[in-house]
Tab-separated table of C-alpha atoms and ligand atoms in Angstrom:
chain	number	residue	atom	x	y	z
A	1	MET	CA	-6.536	2.982	47.763
A	2	ASN	CA	-8.887	4.179	50.487
A	3	TYR	CA	-12.492	5.275	50.075
A	4	LYS	CA	-11.633	9.002	50.169
A	5	ASP	CA	-9.032	8.645	47.377
A	6	ALA	CA	-11.479	6.663	45.261
A	7	GLU	CA	-14.121	9.393	45.753
A	8	MET	CA	-11.630	12.058	44.687
A	9	ASP	CA	-10.629	10.071	41.602
A	10	LEU	CA	-14.258	9.602	40.690
A	11	GLN	CA	-14.838	13.329	41.056
A	12	LYS	CA	-11.874	14.086	38.767
A	13	LEU	CA	-13.135	11.642	36.138
A	14	LYS	CA	-16.523	13.353	36.265
A	15	GLU	CA	-15.009	16.831	35.991
A	16	LYS	CA	-13.104	15.716	32.878
A	17	LYS	CA	-16.313	14.174	31.494
A	18	ILE	CA	-14.660	10.773	31.288
A	19	ILE	CA	-17.529	9.511	33.427
A	20	ILE	CA	-20.834	11.170	32.533
A	21	ASP	CA	-24.402	11.087	33.820
A	22	ASP	CA	-26.961	9.094	31.840
A	23	ASN	CA	-28.857	12.223	30.817
A	24	PHE	CA	-25.748	13.994	29.457
A	25	ASN	CA	-25.619	14.122	25.645
A	26	GLU	CA	-21.980	13.245	25.040
A	27	ILE	CA	-22.224	13.461	21.251
A	28	GLN	CA	-23.497	17.048	21.394
A	29	TYR	CA	-20.760	17.903	23.900
A	30	ILE	CA	-18.029	16.418	21.692
A	31	LYS	CA	-19.403	18.215	18.655
A	32	VAL	CA	-19.375	21.619	20.377
A	33	LEU	CA	-15.795	21.164	21.619
A	34	ASN	CA	-14.702	19.963	18.193
A	35	LEU	CA	-16.258	22.938	16.393
A	36	GLU	CA	-14.764	25.380	18.903
A	37	GLN	CA	-11.295	24.034	18.155
A	38	ARG	CA	-11.777	23.789	14.419
A	39	PHE	CA	-12.835	27.362	13.977
A	40	ALA	CA	-10.633	28.912	16.671
A	41	THR	CA	-8.503	31.731	15.300
A	42	ASP	CA	-6.061	32.296	18.179
A	43	THR	CA	-3.501	29.841	16.803
A	44	LEU	CA	-2.118	29.689	13.280
A	45	MET	CA	-0.334	26.490	12.218
A	46	ILE	CA	1.555	26.577	8.948
A	47	THR	CA	3.628	23.818	7.412
A	48	VAL	CA	6.134	25.233	4.944
A	49	ALA	CA	7.957	23.100	2.380
A	50	PRO	CA	10.836	25.241	1.042
A	51	THR	CA	11.575	22.454	-1.453
A	52	LEU	CA	10.060	19.221	-2.716
A	53	ALA	CA	13.485	17.774	-3.545
A	54	CYS	CA	15.067	15.109	-1.365
A	55	ASN	CA	18.615	13.805	-0.952
A	56	PHE	CA	17.257	10.305	-0.168
A	57	SER	CA	15.745	7.733	-2.473
A	58	CYS	CA	13.734	5.439	-0.186
A	59	PRO	CA	11.963	2.567	-1.972
A	60	TYR	CA	8.614	3.109	-0.193
A	61	CYS	CA	8.555	6.894	-0.463
A	62	TYR	CA	5.432	8.221	-2.129
A	63	GLU	CA	6.152	11.878	-1.591
A	64	TYR	CA	5.772	14.124	-4.542
A	65	LYS	CA	9.401	14.902	-5.390
A	66	ARG	CA	10.505	17.683	-7.670
A	67	LYS	CA	13.679	19.736	-7.825
A	68	ILE	CA	11.794	22.879	-7.036
A	69	ARG	CA	12.733	25.462	-4.420
A	70	MET	CA	10.676	28.362	-3.146
A	71	THR	CA	11.574	31.523	-5.056
A	72	PRO	CA	12.224	34.828	-3.218
A	73	ASP	CA	8.891	36.099	-4.583
A	74	ILE	CA	6.904	33.115	-3.223
A	75	GLN	CA	8.776	33.416	0.104
A	76	LYS	CA	7.651	37.051	0.268
A	77	LYS	CA	4.043	36.178	-0.615
A	78	THR	CA	4.037	33.351	1.945
A	79	ILE	CA	5.224	35.753	4.649
A	80	TYR	CA	2.475	38.175	3.577
A	81	PHE	CA	-0.151	35.386	3.705
A	82	ILE	CA	0.925	34.649	7.290
A	83	ASP	CA	1.229	38.300	8.298
A	84	GLN	CA	-2.372	38.962	7.176
A	85	ARG	CA	-3.574	36.367	9.677
A	86	LEU	CA	-1.356	37.329	12.622
A	87	LYS	CA	-3.567	40.195	13.779
A	88	SER	CA	-6.001	37.925	15.588
A	89	VAL	CA	-3.464	35.262	16.534
A	90	THR	CA	-1.616	34.707	19.824
A	91	ASN	CA	0.454	31.685	18.688
A	92	LEU	CA	2.158	31.015	15.395
A	93	GLY	CA	3.481	27.490	14.852
A	94	ILE	CA	5.670	26.777	11.833
A	95	TRP	CA	6.548	23.240	10.769
A	96	TRP	CA	9.366	22.920	8.222
A	97	TYR	CA	8.764	20.068	5.853
A	98	GLY	CA	9.736	18.860	2.378
A	99	GLY	CA	11.094	16.992	0.389
A	100	GLU	CA	14.037	17.434	2.703
A	101	PRO	CA	13.803	20.962	4.146
A	102	LEU	CA	17.500	21.142	5.103
A	103	LEU	CA	18.433	21.136	1.412
A	104	GLU	CA	17.243	24.758	1.515
A	105	LYS	CA	18.723	26.095	4.746
A	106	LYS	CA	19.055	29.656	3.460
A	107	ILE	CA	15.331	29.844	2.717
A	108	ILE	CA	14.566	28.611	6.242
A	109	TRP	CA	16.958	31.094	7.890
A	110	ASN	CA	15.509	33.941	5.841
A	111	MET	CA	11.832	33.127	6.376
A	112	ALA	CA	12.223	32.252	10.067
A	113	GLU	CA	13.989	35.550	10.746
A	114	GLN	CA	11.139	37.510	9.164
A	115	LEU	CA	8.416	35.481	10.871
A	116	ILE	CA	10.028	35.855	14.300
A	117	SER	CA	10.271	39.594	13.768
A	118	LEU	CA	6.603	39.811	12.657
A	119	CYS	CA	5.514	37.848	15.720
A	120	LYS	CA	7.393	40.319	17.922
A	121	GLN	CA	5.548	43.190	16.237
A	122	HIS	CA	2.171	41.492	16.713
A	123	GLY	CA	2.906	40.361	20.286
A	124	CYS	CA	2.423	36.764	19.225
A	125	LYS	CA	4.315	33.679	20.413
A	126	TYR	CA	6.429	31.905	17.782
A	127	SER	CA	7.556	28.288	17.851
A	128	ALA	CA	8.688	25.837	15.198
A	129	GLY	CA	9.440	22.208	14.460
A	130	MET	CA	10.827	20.214	11.568
A	131	THR	CA	10.512	16.863	9.862
A	132	THR	CA	13.914	16.001	8.459
A	133	ASN	CA	15.690	12.836	7.416
A	134	GLY	CA	18.489	13.982	9.747
A	135	TYR	CA	21.350	13.571	7.282
A	136	LEU	CA	22.135	17.295	7.012
A	137	LEU	CA	21.377	18.041	10.661
A	138	ASP	CA	24.987	18.660	11.741
A	139	LYS	CA	25.670	20.450	15.034
A	140	ARG	CA	26.041	23.886	13.460
A	141	THR	CA	22.734	23.522	11.620
A	142	ALA	CA	20.996	22.253	14.761
A	143	LEU	CA	22.265	25.225	16.789
A	144	LYS	CA	21.105	27.684	14.127
A	145	LEU	CA	17.663	26.042	14.020
A	146	ARG	CA	17.394	26.221	17.794
A	147	GLU	CA	18.410	29.889	17.693
A	148	GLN	CA	15.428	30.341	15.348
A	149	GLU	CA	13.042	28.750	17.849
A	150	VAL	CA	12.890	25.274	16.343
A	151	LEU	CA	12.020	23.212	19.410
A	152	TRP	CA	10.902	19.874	17.964
A	153	ILE	CA	12.533	17.615	15.427
A	154	GLN	CA	11.232	14.431	13.863
A	155	VAL	CA	13.735	12.090	12.219
A	156	THR	CA	13.066	8.692	10.641
A	157	LEU	CA	15.104	5.576	11.373
A	158	ASP	CA	13.850	2.381	9.796
A	159	GLY	CA	15.743	-0.207	11.806
A	160	PRO	CA	19.239	-1.049	13.029
A	161	LYS	CA	22.116	-0.066	10.723
A	162	GLU	CA	21.936	-3.035	8.319
A	163	VAL	CA	18.168	-2.596	7.834
A	164	HIS	CA	18.066	1.198	7.771
A	165	ASP	CA	20.933	1.359	5.276
A	166	LYS	CA	18.936	-0.697	2.770
A	167	ARG	CA	15.811	1.462	3.100
A	168	ARG	CA	16.894	5.019	3.840
A	169	VAL	CA	19.502	5.514	1.160
A	170	LEU	CA	21.051	8.520	-0.501
A	171	ILE	CA	20.312	9.059	-4.190
A	172	ASN	CA	23.678	7.368	-4.914
A	173	GLY	CA	22.555	4.292	-2.923
A	174	LYS	CA	24.807	4.863	0.111
A	175	GLY	CA	23.503	4.146	3.605
A	176	THR	CA	22.734	6.955	6.037
A	177	PHE	CA	22.506	5.380	9.502
A	178	ASP	CA	25.902	6.365	10.937
A	179	ARG	CA	25.627	10.002	9.896
A	180	ILE	CA	22.079	10.313	11.261
A	181	ILE	CA	23.046	8.752	14.607
A	182	GLU	CA	26.014	11.121	14.888
A	183	ASN	CA	23.713	14.079	14.188
A	184	LEU	CA	21.090	12.829	16.650
A	185	THR	CA	23.697	12.560	19.389
A	186	ASN	CA	24.166	16.325	19.139
A	187	ALA	CA	20.536	17.130	18.410
A	188	VAL	CA	19.160	15.596	21.616
A	189	ASP	CA	21.076	18.161	23.690
A	190	ILE	CA	19.947	21.076	21.521
A	191	PHE	CA	16.201	20.587	20.913
A	192	SER	CA	13.416	20.265	23.472
A	193	LEU	CA	12.113	17.128	21.802
A	194	VAL	CA	13.596	14.689	19.319
A	195	LYS	CA	11.118	12.168	18.035
A	196	ILE	CA	12.224	9.107	16.082
A	197	ARG	CA	9.729	7.748	13.616
A	198	VAL	CA	10.055	4.168	12.403
A	199	ASN	CA	8.168	3.230	9.231
A	200	LEU	CA	7.178	-0.380	9.690
A	201	ASP	CA	6.364	-3.048	7.159
A	202	LYS	CA	6.777	-6.814	7.126
A	203	THR	CA	10.468	-6.581	6.240
A	204	ASN	CA	11.629	-4.548	9.251
A	205	VAL	CA	9.042	-5.090	11.976
A	206	ASN	CA	11.061	-7.875	13.646
A	207	GLN	CA	14.136	-5.674	13.858
A	208	LEU	CA	12.499	-3.001	16.016
A	209	PRO	CA	14.052	-4.425	19.254
A	210	GLU	CA	17.501	-4.343	17.618
A	211	LEU	CA	17.010	-0.708	16.684
A	212	LEU	CA	16.105	0.094	20.280
A	213	ASP	CA	19.243	-1.727	21.518
A	214	SER	CA	21.320	0.221	19.045
A	215	LEU	CA	19.854	3.557	20.210
A	216	THR	CA	20.559	2.539	23.815
A	217	GLU	CA	24.180	1.752	22.902
A	218	HIS	CA	24.482	5.246	21.407
A	219	GLY	CA	23.252	6.803	24.666
A	220	LEU	CA	19.966	8.020	23.143
A	221	LYS	CA	17.481	5.979	25.150
A	222	ASP	CA	16.387	8.563	27.717
A	223	LYS	CA	16.612	11.479	25.320
A	224	ILE	CA	14.216	10.595	22.511
A	225	LEU	CA	10.627	9.587	21.932
A	226	ILE	CA	10.006	6.596	19.708
A	227	TYR	CA	7.039	6.642	17.381
A	228	TYR	CA	6.319	3.979	14.811
A	229	ALA	CA	3.848	3.987	11.976
A	230	PRO	CA	2.913	1.232	9.575
A	231	VAL	CA	3.186	1.648	5.835
A	232	PHE	CA	-0.262	0.406	4.795
A	233	SER	CA	-1.011	-1.449	1.593
A	234	ASN	CA	-4.100	0.657	0.922
A	235	THR	CA	-2.101	3.840	0.362
A	236	SER	CA	-0.157	5.005	-2.646
A	237	ALA	CA	2.890	4.716	-0.349
A	238	CYS	CA	2.914	1.032	-0.998
A	239	GLN	CA	2.006	0.724	-4.659
A	240	ASP	CA	5.307	-0.880	-5.674
A	241	ILE	CA	5.955	-2.896	-2.544
A	242	ALA	CA	2.407	-3.914	-1.637
A	243	GLU	CA	3.307	-7.424	-0.538
A	244	ASN	CA	5.540	-6.005	2.219
A	245	CYS	CA	2.901	-3.692	3.659
A	246	PHE	CA	0.378	-4.422	6.399
A	247	SER	CA	-3.353	-4.487	6.046
A	248	GLY	CA	-5.175	-2.565	8.812
A	249	ASN	CA	-6.120	-5.830	10.556
A	250	GLU	CA	-2.640	-7.343	10.374
A	251	TYR	CA	-1.133	-4.255	11.926
A	252	SER	CA	-3.805	-4.008	14.589
A	253	ARG	CA	-2.896	-7.529	15.745
A	254	LEU	CA	0.787	-6.575	16.022
A	255	GLU	CA	0.320	-3.309	17.840
A	256	THR	CA	0.311	-4.510	21.464
A	257	GLN	CA	3.327	-6.719	20.853
A	258	LEU	CA	5.272	-3.720	19.515
A	259	PHE	CA	4.220	-1.562	22.430
A	260	ARG	CA	5.291	-4.242	24.882
A	261	GLU	CA	8.728	-4.503	23.272
A	262	ILE	CA	9.218	-0.742	23.523
A	263	VAL	CA	8.137	-0.579	27.175
A	264	GLU	CA	10.241	-3.618	28.111
A	265	LYS	CA	13.298	-1.956	26.614
A	266	GLY	CA	12.642	1.039	28.874
A	267	TYR	CA	11.600	3.486	26.146
A	268	VAL	CA	8.997	6.191	26.499
A	269	LEU	CA	5.927	5.577	24.380
A	270	ALA	CA	5.059	8.452	22.113
A	271	LYS	CA	1.665	7.066	21.389
A	272	HIS	CA	-1.166	6.721	23.820
A	273	PRO	CA	-4.874	7.370	23.842
A	274	ILE	CA	-5.390	11.035	24.617
A	275	SER	CA	-8.284	13.314	23.847
A	276	ALA	CA	-8.557	13.826	20.094
A	277	ILE	CA	-11.743	15.861	20.303
A	278	GLN	CA	-10.087	18.714	18.433
A	279	GLY	CA	-9.738	16.363	15.423
A	280	CYS	CA	-6.959	16.423	12.855
A	281	GLY	CA	-5.411	19.845	12.233
A	282	ALA	CA	-6.180	19.495	8.524
A	283	THR	CA	-9.852	20.121	9.374
A	284	HIS	CA	-9.016	23.334	11.260
A	285	LYS	CA	-9.711	26.720	9.740
A	286	ASN	CA	-6.287	28.112	10.702
A	287	THR	CA	-4.057	25.229	9.573
A	288	PHE	CA	-2.365	25.315	6.177
A	289	VAL	CA	0.384	23.554	4.244
A	290	ILE	CA	2.314	25.685	1.743
A	291	ASP	CA	4.542	24.161	-0.935
A	292	PRO	CA	7.415	25.816	-2.878
A	293	TYR	CA	5.002	27.011	-5.603
A	294	GLY	CA	2.982	28.855	-2.945
A	295	ASP	CA	0.143	26.368	-3.415
A	296	ILE	CA	-1.889	25.896	-0.258
A	297	TYR	CA	-3.131	22.498	0.950
A	298	LYS	CA	-4.823	21.216	4.073
A	299	CYS	CA	-2.871	17.991	4.614
A	300	LEU	CA	0.782	16.994	4.289
A	301	ASN	CA	-0.119	13.844	2.416
A	302	ILE	CA	-1.443	15.735	-0.610
A	303	ILE	CA	1.320	18.306	-0.921
A	304	GLY	CA	2.249	18.676	-4.594
A	305	PHE	CA	-1.024	17.173	-5.897
A	306	LYS	CA	-2.315	20.316	-7.577
A	307	GLU	CA	-5.861	19.031	-8.046
A	308	GLU	CA	-6.130	19.046	-4.225
A	309	LYS	CA	-4.825	22.546	-3.528
A	310	ILE	CA	-7.195	25.022	-1.868
A	311	GLY	CA	-5.467	28.158	-3.158
A	312	ASN	CA	-2.148	29.924	-3.662
A	313	VAL	CA	-0.438	32.586	-1.554
A	314	ILE	CA	-0.534	35.047	-4.457
A	315	LEU	CA	-4.373	35.184	-4.348
A	316	PRO	CA	-6.919	35.785	-1.578
A	317	LEU	CA	-7.970	32.463	-0.051
A	318	GLU	CA	-11.461	31.308	-1.013
A	319	TYR	CA	-13.897	28.772	0.356
A	320	ASN	CA	-13.790	26.588	-2.759
A	321	PRO	CA	-14.956	22.916	-2.799
A	322	ASN	CA	-11.449	21.592	-2.007
A	323	HIS	CA	-11.257	23.854	1.024
A	324	LEU	CA	-14.785	23.201	2.255
A	325	LYS	CA	-14.508	19.429	2.111
A	326	TRP	CA	-11.809	19.553	4.802
A	327	LEU	CA	-13.520	22.097	7.022
A	328	PHE	CA	-16.749	20.117	7.045
A	329	TRP	CA	-15.415	16.602	7.232
A	330	ASP	CA	-17.286	15.238	10.194
A	331	PRO	CA	-16.655	11.872	11.889
A	332	LEU	CA	-20.076	12.197	13.507
A	333	SER	CA	-21.647	11.754	10.093
A	334	TYR	CA	-20.599	8.085	10.315
A	335	LYS	CA	-22.897	5.904	12.377
A	336	LYS	CA	-20.060	3.638	13.504
A	337	CYS	CA	-18.084	6.602	14.894
A	338	GLN	CA	-21.146	7.976	16.696
A	339	ASP	CA	-21.578	4.641	18.457
A	340	CYS	CA	-17.887	4.077	19.157
A	341	ARG	CA	-16.516	4.240	22.705
A	342	LEU	CA	-13.174	5.410	21.282
A	343	LEU	CA	-14.679	8.453	19.569
A	344	PRO	CA	-13.190	11.094	21.950
A	345	ALA	CA	-9.720	9.549	21.491
A	346	CYS	CA	-10.006	8.969	17.741
A	347	MET	CA	-12.555	11.277	16.097
A	348	GLY	CA	-12.672	9.087	13.019
A	349	GLY	CA	-8.887	8.880	12.657
A	350	CYS	CA	-7.230	10.348	9.588
A	351	PRO	CA	-9.635	12.335	7.370
A	352	TYR	CA	-7.294	11.972	4.394
A	353	GLN	CA	-7.802	8.205	4.436
A	354	THR	CA	-11.554	8.736	4.236
A	355	LEU	CA	-11.482	11.524	1.663
A	356	ARG	CA	-9.281	9.562	-0.705
A	357	ARG	CA	-11.804	6.736	-0.574
A	358	ASN	CA	-14.706	9.017	-1.534
A	359	PHE	CA	-15.944	9.610	1.982
A	360	GLN	CA	-16.493	5.960	2.749
A	361	GLU	CA	-16.452	5.039	6.425
A	362	PRO	CA	-13.160	5.555	8.267
A	363	GLU	CA	-11.053	2.438	8.640
A	364	CYS	CA	-10.626	1.606	12.320
A	365	ARG	CA	-7.138	0.727	13.285
A	366	GLU	CA	-4.892	0.159	16.173
A	367	TRP	CA	-6.512	0.419	19.591
A	368	LYS	CA	-10.066	-0.382	18.785
A	369	ASP	CA	-9.656	-4.082	19.550
A	370	HIS	CA	-7.128	-3.894	22.368
A	371	LEU	CA	-7.653	-0.674	24.277
A	372	GLY	CA	-7.442	-2.369	27.722
A	373	GLU	CA	-4.040	-3.897	27.019
A	374	MET	CA	-2.721	-0.648	25.579
A	375	LEU	CA	-3.805	1.317	28.621
A	376	GLN	CA	-2.088	-1.191	30.900
A	377	LEU	CA	1.131	-0.872	28.895
A	378	ASN	CA	0.947	2.902	28.994
A	379	TYR	CA	0.508	2.778	32.756
A	380	LYS	CA	3.505	0.456	33.045
A	381	SER	CA	5.560	2.885	30.948
A	382	TYR	CA	4.417	5.788	33.145
A	383	LEU	CA	5.452	3.950	36.343
A	384	GLN	CA	8.802	3.063	34.774
A	385	GLN	CA	9.507	6.714	33.931
A	386	LYS	CA	8.441	7.845	37.389
A	387	THR	CA	10.783	5.366	39.078
A	388	GLU	CA	13.663	6.402	36.814
A	389	LYS	CA	12.992	10.091	37.458
A	390	ASN	CA	12.953	9.518	41.221
A	391	SER	CA	16.231	7.622	41.011
A	392	GLY	CA	17.760	10.422	38.864
A	393	LYS	CA	18.205	8.202	35.786
A	394	ARG	CA	15.819	10.211	33.620
A	395	VAL	CA	15.459	13.956	33.353
B	1	SF4	S1	-12.206	3.685	16.127
B	1	SF4	FE1	-13.299	3.554	14.164
B	1	SF4	S2	-15.461	3.816	14.688
B	1	SF4	FE2	-14.263	4.516	16.438
B	1	SF4	S3	-14.088	6.730	16.134
B	1	SF4	FE3	-12.252	5.757	15.271
B	1	SF4	S4	-12.742	5.439	13.096
B	1	SF4	FE4	-14.676	5.849	14.157
B	2	SF4	S1	-5.638	14.151	7.260
B	2	SF4	FE1	-4.505	12.348	7.959
B	2	SF4	S2	-2.521	12.450	6.881
B	2	SF4	FE2	-3.512	14.483	6.733
B	2	SF4	S3	-2.694	15.641	8.453
B	2	SF4	FE3	-4.632	14.697	9.153
B	2	SF4	S4	-4.026	12.765	10.109
B	2	SF4	FE4	-2.275	13.470	8.863
């Protein structure tokens, strides 16, 4: 790199406030940007769970399951709740969630049709995504979802076939790997982004490379993003299988090794340090989660826990204590976050983890101890993708 290039790079880093002058108050700057995003009203993000039922019976699943589906009346009230807020909005994002949302396809078709039409009337952009276990995502369903502007899909695979089929099972105990892979093979050509989530604990972490090989064999390598997340022992997710779950420190030590394996297998990393100044969406004024009862929450993790709801679509939304605690959760109230060099890329992590522990300090995870290595791996992954794109191997 010559001197002129280095000067230009330095200038760019300064423009982006990655390098700052000594007299610049970075904390104040971060706070202003964070508040701007939190209280912005141009975008409305709604997660809708048309049902809390699920066709799977995974041993580690903590989700609040109930054979409840959204009634036509609650669908109508949910549409009204959204419509009321569309006047000042330029983007509406809907995320279909559950339970397993594809158990209630008719509700999705019906609500999506109305929401798309309302967005047209308000001159507002509509887009959607879905978290699904992938079992009911046959080609016809995928095409219909795409027709209704579903662009992003997240599906969970917990390992190669023999591992996944022990963990992600139907209610009757049957494995689900083959059907999901078949559905994914179609889905990758239909949606803009298919993300595979792998829930990791001590029993499947060593099989991650095998899963990647299996996805490569099925021709999925260059068409998906891999994302993995640990099942931690300090969450209710792991109450019954605590000995298999990671502590924050154990997982942190494993993280770079996992990243390396993914990069070495030629996969695109779906996890890298980016600006998180906007903070988690759950702390944003215009982000809501609505369950089949019409109860409104701020975070996916508490869906169905009525004591945590902030309101219901049948009533005007109030600033009650449950609501306010999310809007005013502030990582800058913690001394360790204020002093942390990762603050702009972390913003205190997951507020839910802190709230459920009575506002104790956030638990630092993942990159805090190995940021340098992670950045190097991300750069390696970036170069790999660039080379493959230039050679026409990746689109
Ligand atoms: S890494 Fe830890 S200290 Fe730093 S911002 Fe995140 S939670 Fe706070
Ligand atoms: S609070 Fe945590 S679990 Fe809830 S949406 Fe935010 S990051 Fe996710």
